[in-house]
XYZ file of C-alpha atoms in Angstrom:
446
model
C -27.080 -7.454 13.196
C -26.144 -4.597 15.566
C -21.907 -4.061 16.201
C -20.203 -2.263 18.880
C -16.534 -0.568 19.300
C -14.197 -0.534 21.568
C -10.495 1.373 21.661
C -6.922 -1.011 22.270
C -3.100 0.378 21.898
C -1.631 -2.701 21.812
C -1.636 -6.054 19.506
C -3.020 -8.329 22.024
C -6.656 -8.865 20.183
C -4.169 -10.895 17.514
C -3.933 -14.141 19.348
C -7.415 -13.770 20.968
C -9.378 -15.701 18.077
C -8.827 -17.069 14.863
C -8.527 -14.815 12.126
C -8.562 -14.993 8.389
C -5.671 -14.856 5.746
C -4.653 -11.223 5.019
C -4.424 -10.248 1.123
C -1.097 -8.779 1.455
C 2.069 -9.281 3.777
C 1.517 -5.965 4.885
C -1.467 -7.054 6.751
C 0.318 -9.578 8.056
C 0.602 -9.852 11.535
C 4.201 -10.165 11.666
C 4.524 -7.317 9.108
C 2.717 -5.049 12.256
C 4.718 -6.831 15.185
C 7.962 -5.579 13.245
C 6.426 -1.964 12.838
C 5.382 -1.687 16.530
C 8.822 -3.225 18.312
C 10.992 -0.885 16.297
C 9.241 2.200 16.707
C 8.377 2.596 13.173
C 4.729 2.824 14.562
C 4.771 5.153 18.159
C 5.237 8.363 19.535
C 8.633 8.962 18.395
C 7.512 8.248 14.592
C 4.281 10.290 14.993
C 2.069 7.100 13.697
C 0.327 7.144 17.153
C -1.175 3.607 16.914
C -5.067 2.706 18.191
C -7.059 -0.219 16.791
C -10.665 -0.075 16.465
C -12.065 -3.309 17.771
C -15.649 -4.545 16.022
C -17.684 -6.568 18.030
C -21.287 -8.076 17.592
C -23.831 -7.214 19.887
C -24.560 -8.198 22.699
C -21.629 -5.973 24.367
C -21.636 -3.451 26.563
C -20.116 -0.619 24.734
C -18.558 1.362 27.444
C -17.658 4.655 25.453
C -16.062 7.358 28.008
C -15.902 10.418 27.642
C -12.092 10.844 26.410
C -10.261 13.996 27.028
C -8.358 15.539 24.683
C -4.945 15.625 24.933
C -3.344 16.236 21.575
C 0.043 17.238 23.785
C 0.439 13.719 24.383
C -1.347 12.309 21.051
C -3.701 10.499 22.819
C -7.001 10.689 24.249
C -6.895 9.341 27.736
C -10.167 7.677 28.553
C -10.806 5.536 25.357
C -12.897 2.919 25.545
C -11.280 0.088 26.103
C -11.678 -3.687 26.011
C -10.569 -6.794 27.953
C -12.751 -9.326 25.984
C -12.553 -10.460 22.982
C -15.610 -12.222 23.110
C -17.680 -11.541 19.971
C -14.711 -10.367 17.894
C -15.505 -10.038 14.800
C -13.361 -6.699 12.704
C -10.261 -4.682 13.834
C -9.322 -1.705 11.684
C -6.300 0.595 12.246
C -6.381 4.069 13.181
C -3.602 6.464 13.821
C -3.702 10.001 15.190
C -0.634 12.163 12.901
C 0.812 15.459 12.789
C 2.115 15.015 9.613
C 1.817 13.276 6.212
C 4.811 11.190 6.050
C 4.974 7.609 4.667
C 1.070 7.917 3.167
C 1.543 8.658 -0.706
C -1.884 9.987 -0.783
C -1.167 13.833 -0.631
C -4.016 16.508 1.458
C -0.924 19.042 1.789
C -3.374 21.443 0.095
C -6.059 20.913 2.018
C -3.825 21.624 5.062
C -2.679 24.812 3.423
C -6.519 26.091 3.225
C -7.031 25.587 7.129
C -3.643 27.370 7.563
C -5.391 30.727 5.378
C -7.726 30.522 7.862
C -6.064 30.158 11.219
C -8.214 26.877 11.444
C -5.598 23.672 12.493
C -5.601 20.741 10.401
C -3.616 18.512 12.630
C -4.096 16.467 14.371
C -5.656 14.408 11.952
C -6.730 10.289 11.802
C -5.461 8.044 9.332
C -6.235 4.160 8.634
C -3.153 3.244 6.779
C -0.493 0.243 6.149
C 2.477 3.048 7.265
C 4.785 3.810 4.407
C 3.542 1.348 2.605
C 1.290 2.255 -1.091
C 0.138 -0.930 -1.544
C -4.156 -1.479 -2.447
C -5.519 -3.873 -0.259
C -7.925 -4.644 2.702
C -7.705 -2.227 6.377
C -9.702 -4.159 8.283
C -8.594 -7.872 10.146
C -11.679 -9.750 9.718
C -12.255 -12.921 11.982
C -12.843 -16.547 10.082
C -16.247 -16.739 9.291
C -16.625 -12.882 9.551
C -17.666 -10.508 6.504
C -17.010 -6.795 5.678
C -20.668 -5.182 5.956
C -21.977 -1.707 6.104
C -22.788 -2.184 9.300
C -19.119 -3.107 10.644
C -18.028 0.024 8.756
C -20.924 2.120 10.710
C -19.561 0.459 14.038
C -15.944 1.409 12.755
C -16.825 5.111 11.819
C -18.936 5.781 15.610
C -15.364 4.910 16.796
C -13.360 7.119 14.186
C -15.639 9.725 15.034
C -15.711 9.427 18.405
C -11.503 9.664 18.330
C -12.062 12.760 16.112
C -14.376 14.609 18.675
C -11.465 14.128 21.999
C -8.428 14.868 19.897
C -9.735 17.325 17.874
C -8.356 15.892 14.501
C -9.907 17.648 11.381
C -10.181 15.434 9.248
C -10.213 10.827 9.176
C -8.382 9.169 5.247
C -8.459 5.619 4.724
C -5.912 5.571 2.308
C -5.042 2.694 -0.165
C -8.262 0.833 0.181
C -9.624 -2.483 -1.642
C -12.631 -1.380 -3.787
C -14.636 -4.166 -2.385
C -14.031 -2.519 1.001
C -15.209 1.301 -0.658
C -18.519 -0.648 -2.175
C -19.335 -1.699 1.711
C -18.723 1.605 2.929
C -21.143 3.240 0.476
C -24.419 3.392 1.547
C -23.230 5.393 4.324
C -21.477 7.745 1.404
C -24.214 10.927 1.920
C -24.309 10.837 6.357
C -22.715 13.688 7.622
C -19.698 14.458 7.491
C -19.730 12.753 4.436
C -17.127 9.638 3.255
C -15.082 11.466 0.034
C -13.781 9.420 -2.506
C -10.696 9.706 -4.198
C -9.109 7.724 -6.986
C -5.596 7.379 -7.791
C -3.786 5.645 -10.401
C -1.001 3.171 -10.101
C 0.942 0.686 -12.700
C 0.359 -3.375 -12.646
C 2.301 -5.917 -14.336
C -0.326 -8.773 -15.767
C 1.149 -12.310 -15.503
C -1.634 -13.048 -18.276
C -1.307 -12.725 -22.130
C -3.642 -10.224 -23.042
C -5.258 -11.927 -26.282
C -7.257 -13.787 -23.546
C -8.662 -13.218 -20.236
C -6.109 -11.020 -18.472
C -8.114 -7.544 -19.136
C -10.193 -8.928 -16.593
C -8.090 -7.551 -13.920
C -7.281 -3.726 -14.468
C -7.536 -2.812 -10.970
C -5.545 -4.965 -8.408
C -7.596 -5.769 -5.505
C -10.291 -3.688 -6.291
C -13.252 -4.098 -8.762
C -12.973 -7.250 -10.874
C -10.777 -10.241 -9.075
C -11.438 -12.866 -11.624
C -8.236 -13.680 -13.141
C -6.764 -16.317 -12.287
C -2.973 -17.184 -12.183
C -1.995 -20.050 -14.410
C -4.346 -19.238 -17.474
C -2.295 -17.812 -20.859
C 0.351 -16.915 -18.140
C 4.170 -16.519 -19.727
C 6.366 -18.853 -20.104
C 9.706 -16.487 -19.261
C 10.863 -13.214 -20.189
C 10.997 -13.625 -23.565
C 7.325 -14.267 -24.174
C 6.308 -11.524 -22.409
C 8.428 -9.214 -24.793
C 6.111 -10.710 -27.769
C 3.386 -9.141 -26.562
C 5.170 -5.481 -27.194
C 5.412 -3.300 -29.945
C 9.006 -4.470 -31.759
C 10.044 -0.880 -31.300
C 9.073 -1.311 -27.213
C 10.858 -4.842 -27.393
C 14.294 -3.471 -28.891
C 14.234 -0.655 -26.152
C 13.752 -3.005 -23.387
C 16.827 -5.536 -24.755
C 18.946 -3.192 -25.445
C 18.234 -1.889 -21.641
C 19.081 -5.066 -20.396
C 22.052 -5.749 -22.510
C 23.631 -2.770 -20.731
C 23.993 -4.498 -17.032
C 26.577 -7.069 -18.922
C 28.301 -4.089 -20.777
C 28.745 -2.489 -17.969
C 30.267 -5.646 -15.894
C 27.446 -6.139 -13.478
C 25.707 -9.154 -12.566
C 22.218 -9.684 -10.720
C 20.874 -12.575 -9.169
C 17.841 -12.966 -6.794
C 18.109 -14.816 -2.945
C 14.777 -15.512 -1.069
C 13.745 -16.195 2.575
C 16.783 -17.651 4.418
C 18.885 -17.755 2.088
C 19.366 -14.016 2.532
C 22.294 -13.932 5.059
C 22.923 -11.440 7.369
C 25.649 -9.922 4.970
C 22.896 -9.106 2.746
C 21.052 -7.434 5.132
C 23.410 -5.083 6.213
C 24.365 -4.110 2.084
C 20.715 -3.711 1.310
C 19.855 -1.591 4.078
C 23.194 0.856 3.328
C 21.811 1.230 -0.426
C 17.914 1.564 0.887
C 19.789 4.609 3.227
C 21.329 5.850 0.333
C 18.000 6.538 -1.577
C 16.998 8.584 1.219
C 20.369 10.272 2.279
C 20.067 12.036 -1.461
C 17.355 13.945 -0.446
C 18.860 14.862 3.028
C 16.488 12.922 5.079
C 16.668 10.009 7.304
C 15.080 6.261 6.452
C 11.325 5.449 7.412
C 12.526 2.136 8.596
C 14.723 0.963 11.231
C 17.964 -1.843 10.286
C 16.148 -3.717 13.026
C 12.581 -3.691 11.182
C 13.885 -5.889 8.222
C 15.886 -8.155 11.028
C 13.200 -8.769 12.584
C 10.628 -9.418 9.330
C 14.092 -11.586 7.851
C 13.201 -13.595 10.726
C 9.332 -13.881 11.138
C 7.973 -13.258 8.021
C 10.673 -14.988 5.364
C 8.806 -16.830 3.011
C 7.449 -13.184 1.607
C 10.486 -11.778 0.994
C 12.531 -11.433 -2.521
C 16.153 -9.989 -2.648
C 17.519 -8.839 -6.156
C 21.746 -7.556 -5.888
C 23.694 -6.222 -8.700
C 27.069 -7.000 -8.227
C 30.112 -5.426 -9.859
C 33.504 -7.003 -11.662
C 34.819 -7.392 -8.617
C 32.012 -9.200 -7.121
C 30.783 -6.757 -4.215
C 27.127 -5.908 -4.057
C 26.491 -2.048 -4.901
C 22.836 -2.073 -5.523
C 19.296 -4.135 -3.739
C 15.971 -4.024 -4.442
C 13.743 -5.962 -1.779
C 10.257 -7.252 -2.992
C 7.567 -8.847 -0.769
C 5.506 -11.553 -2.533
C 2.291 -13.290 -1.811
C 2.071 -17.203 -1.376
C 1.368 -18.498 -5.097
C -1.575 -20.606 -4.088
C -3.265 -17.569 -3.132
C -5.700 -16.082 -5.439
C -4.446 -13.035 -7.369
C -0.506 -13.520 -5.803
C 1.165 -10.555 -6.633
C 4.770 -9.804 -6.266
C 5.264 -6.386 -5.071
C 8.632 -4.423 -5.587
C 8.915 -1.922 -2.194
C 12.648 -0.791 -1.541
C 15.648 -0.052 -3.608
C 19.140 1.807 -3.449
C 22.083 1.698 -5.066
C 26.108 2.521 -4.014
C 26.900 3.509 -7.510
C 25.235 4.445 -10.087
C 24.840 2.604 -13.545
C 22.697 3.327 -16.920
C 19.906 1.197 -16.776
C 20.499 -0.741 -13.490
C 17.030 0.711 -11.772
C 14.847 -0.978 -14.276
C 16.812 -4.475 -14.226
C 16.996 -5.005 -10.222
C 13.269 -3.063 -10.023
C 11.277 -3.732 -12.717
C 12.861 -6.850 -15.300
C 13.645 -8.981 -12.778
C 10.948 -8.601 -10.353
C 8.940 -9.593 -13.802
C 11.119 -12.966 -14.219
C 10.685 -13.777 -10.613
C 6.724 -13.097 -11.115
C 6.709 -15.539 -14.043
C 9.089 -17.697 -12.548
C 6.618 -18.146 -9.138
C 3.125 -18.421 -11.416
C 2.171 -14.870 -9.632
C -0.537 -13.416 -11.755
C 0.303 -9.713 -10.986
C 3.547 -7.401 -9.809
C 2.954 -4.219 -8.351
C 6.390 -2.678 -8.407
C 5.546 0.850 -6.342
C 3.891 4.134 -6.769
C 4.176 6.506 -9.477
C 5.587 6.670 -12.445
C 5.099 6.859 -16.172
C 8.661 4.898 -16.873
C 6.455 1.713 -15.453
C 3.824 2.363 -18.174
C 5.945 1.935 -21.270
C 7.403 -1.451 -19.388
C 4.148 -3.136 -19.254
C 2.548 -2.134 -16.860
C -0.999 -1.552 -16.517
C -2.728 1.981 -15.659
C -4.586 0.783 -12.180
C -7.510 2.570 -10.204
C -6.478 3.034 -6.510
C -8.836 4.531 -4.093
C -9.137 6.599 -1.066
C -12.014 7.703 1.600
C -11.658 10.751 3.507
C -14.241 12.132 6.426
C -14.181 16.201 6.867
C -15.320 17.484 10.532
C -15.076 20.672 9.554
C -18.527 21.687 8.070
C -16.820 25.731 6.785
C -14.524 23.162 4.272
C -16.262 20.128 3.611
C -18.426 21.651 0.840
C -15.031 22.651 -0.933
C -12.810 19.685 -0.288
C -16.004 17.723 -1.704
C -15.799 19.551 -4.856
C -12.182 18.694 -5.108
C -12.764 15.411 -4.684
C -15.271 15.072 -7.472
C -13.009 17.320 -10.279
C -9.858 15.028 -9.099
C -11.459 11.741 -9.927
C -12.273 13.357 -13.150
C -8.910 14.216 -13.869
C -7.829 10.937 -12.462
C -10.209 8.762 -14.777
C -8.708 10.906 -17.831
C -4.828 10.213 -16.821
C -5.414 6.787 -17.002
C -6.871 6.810 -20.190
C -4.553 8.861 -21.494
C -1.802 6.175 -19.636
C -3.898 3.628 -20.999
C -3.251 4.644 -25.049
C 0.448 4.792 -24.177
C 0.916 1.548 -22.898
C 3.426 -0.399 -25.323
C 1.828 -3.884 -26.135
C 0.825 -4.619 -30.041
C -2.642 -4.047 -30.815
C -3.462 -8.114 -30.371
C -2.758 -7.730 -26.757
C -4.317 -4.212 -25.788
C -6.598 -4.427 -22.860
C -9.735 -2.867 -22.578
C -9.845 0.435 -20.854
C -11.546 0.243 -17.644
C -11.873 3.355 -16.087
């Protein structure tokens, strides 16, 4: 089977055909509707959107020759569609100046080009924006699979962006290891696709005595665990499968919220009022107005996803003794019939701050709402050893990164290969920290 690309701006191709069920809510798209009509994707935001569309031959591929016009951060003849006939992959590219809102850093690599008077922007990234969460980056259509060839069709186009903007460099960041294995056969063509590995902490819905060391790395190599097998029975049963010293630390934790006159409770799809919104998004400004900067996402981005997109959404408040709401923590959760659900804990803030009150309204509670649902994992973020010594899991992420640039390639490829080294050694190193007794240890993965 032979593919073909074409070039689109705009979401249209999403009501064309039939598509299947994306892994995440990020991939959702009402998650990407919300992005686009508040500007969080755009110009102004410097996430200059283009989707790649994939088709199967026959098509006329009608690739023009596209100018470049990085002034405007787009190339103007790209070669567009008006069919959709034959649809069968979309993946997301966007043309950046910058490195915001990707949590997979090349700030380095952009320092060598500066040395040399060489630019390093613009530069192409396939991406959920702002948003570290492992999963699929391609829209595949029912009946459709990811295949080397799709990727090969998806890379001409990549590379064809590359050549009429002049962008250095192409990083699919984030990516489902299934998606990688597809992808490498075409590992060694030139420029070459880089690897890089990551590491990132997972919360097992599974009692480890049985088969939940199946699953050390969400959404990537080994998918077998399934929800509902040795899975906890609340909060407390979780905690036996800690060290007693672990377990005392993490009750104690939790007995401060009450000694400190807070409450928490949870709200979920509608149920989370207006009022809410408005409280959550002053504490989610907060977080960011600390560091002097402004918010990644609009008020009128979680409006809109409050609306289209409620049955993935989880609200935790703390409340204080006189009842008003001075921290929130919103989570995004899969729907529990899926296979591998996963909670996932994405934004939090606080008015006031209290001992403790991150891990209850981030960690402990998106862990009782986890149980609570029968979602097998919880990814609450990136970073962070304070997530290990919790309970949650050291987790391989991955990246793939394309270098036009043949003077650095050699060099950024030798990067690549020391920093999965050091990456495979931090999470063994994570790995013999993690707190559970030795009956529920799970195997070390790589």
């Amino acid at each position: 089977m032979t593919y073909s690309y074409a070039l689109t701006q705009d979401l249209t191709w999403q009501s064309a055909i039939s598509w299947q069920q994306p892994d995440t809510p990020f991939m959702s798209y009402a998650y990407w509707q919300a992005l686009t009509d508040t500007g969080a994707i755009g110009q102004q935001s410097g996430w200059v959107p283009l989707y790649v569309l994939i088709y199967k031959n026959p098509r006329h591929n009608d690739n023009g020759d596209a100018s470049n016009n990085y002034q405007d951060n787009l190339p103007q003849n790209l070669p567009k569609t008006d069919t959709f006939e034959n649809l069968v992959a979309v993946m997301p590219l966007f043309i950046k100046g910058h490195h915001q809102g990707e949590y997979v850093f090349d700030h380095a690599w952009a320092e060598a080009y500066a040395r040399y008077e060489t630019d390093y922007y613009p530069r192409l990234v396939t991406a959920v924006p702002y948003t570290p969460v492992s999963g699929q980056r391609f829209w595949l259509a029912k009946g459709a699979a990811l295949t080397t060839e799709i990727w090969q069709a998806a890379i001409a186009a990549i590379d064809e962006v590359a050549k009429q903007t002049g962008a250095s460099s192409w990083h699919g960041l984030f990516m489902q290891h299934q998606q990688i294995t597809a992808a490498k056969p075409l590992s060694l063509m030139s420029p070459q696709l880089l690897e890089r590995q990551g590491c990132q902490f997972l919360w097992h819905n599974q009692k480890l005595t049985a088969a939940a060391d199946n699953h050390t790395d969400n959404n990537t190599e080994d998918t077998s665990a399934v929800q509902g097998i040795n899975s906890f029975l609340d909060f407390d049963d979780f905690l036996t499968t800690l060290t007693a010293k672990k377990r005392k630390n993490i009750r104690a934790e939790r007995k401060k919220i009450a000694k400190q006159k807070l409450t928490c409770r949870i709200k979920t799809g509608h149920d989370i009022g207006s009022d809410d919104w408005d409280i959550f998004y002053q504490c989610y400004a907060m977080t960011y107005a600390v560091r002097g900067r402004r918010p990644y996402l609009s008020a009128e981005f979680f409006e809109q996803i409050a609306q289209s997109m409620p049955e993935h959404l989880m609200l935790a408040q703390a409340l204080d003794e006189g009842g008003d709401i001075i921290a929130s923590s919103l989570f995004f959760y899969d729907d529990p019939k899926q296979k591998n659900a996963t909670l996932y804990g994405r934004y939090w803030g606080c008015l006031e701050e209290y001992d403790s009150l991150h891990f209850e309204l981030c960690y402990y509670l998106g862990i009782e709402f986890a149980i609570d649902k029968g979602l097998a994992y919880f990814d609450p973020g990136t970073q962070g050893e304070h997530k290990l010594i919790r309970g949650f899991v050291p987790t391989k992420t991955h990246s793939l990164h394309r270098i036009y640039d043949p003077r650095f390639e050699p060099a950024i490829a030798n990067f690549c290969a020391e920093d999965r080294h050091y990456m495979q050694q931090y999470r063994q190193q994570a790995h013999e920290a993690l707190p559970f007794n030795i009956d529920n240890m799970p195997a070390f993965k790589g």
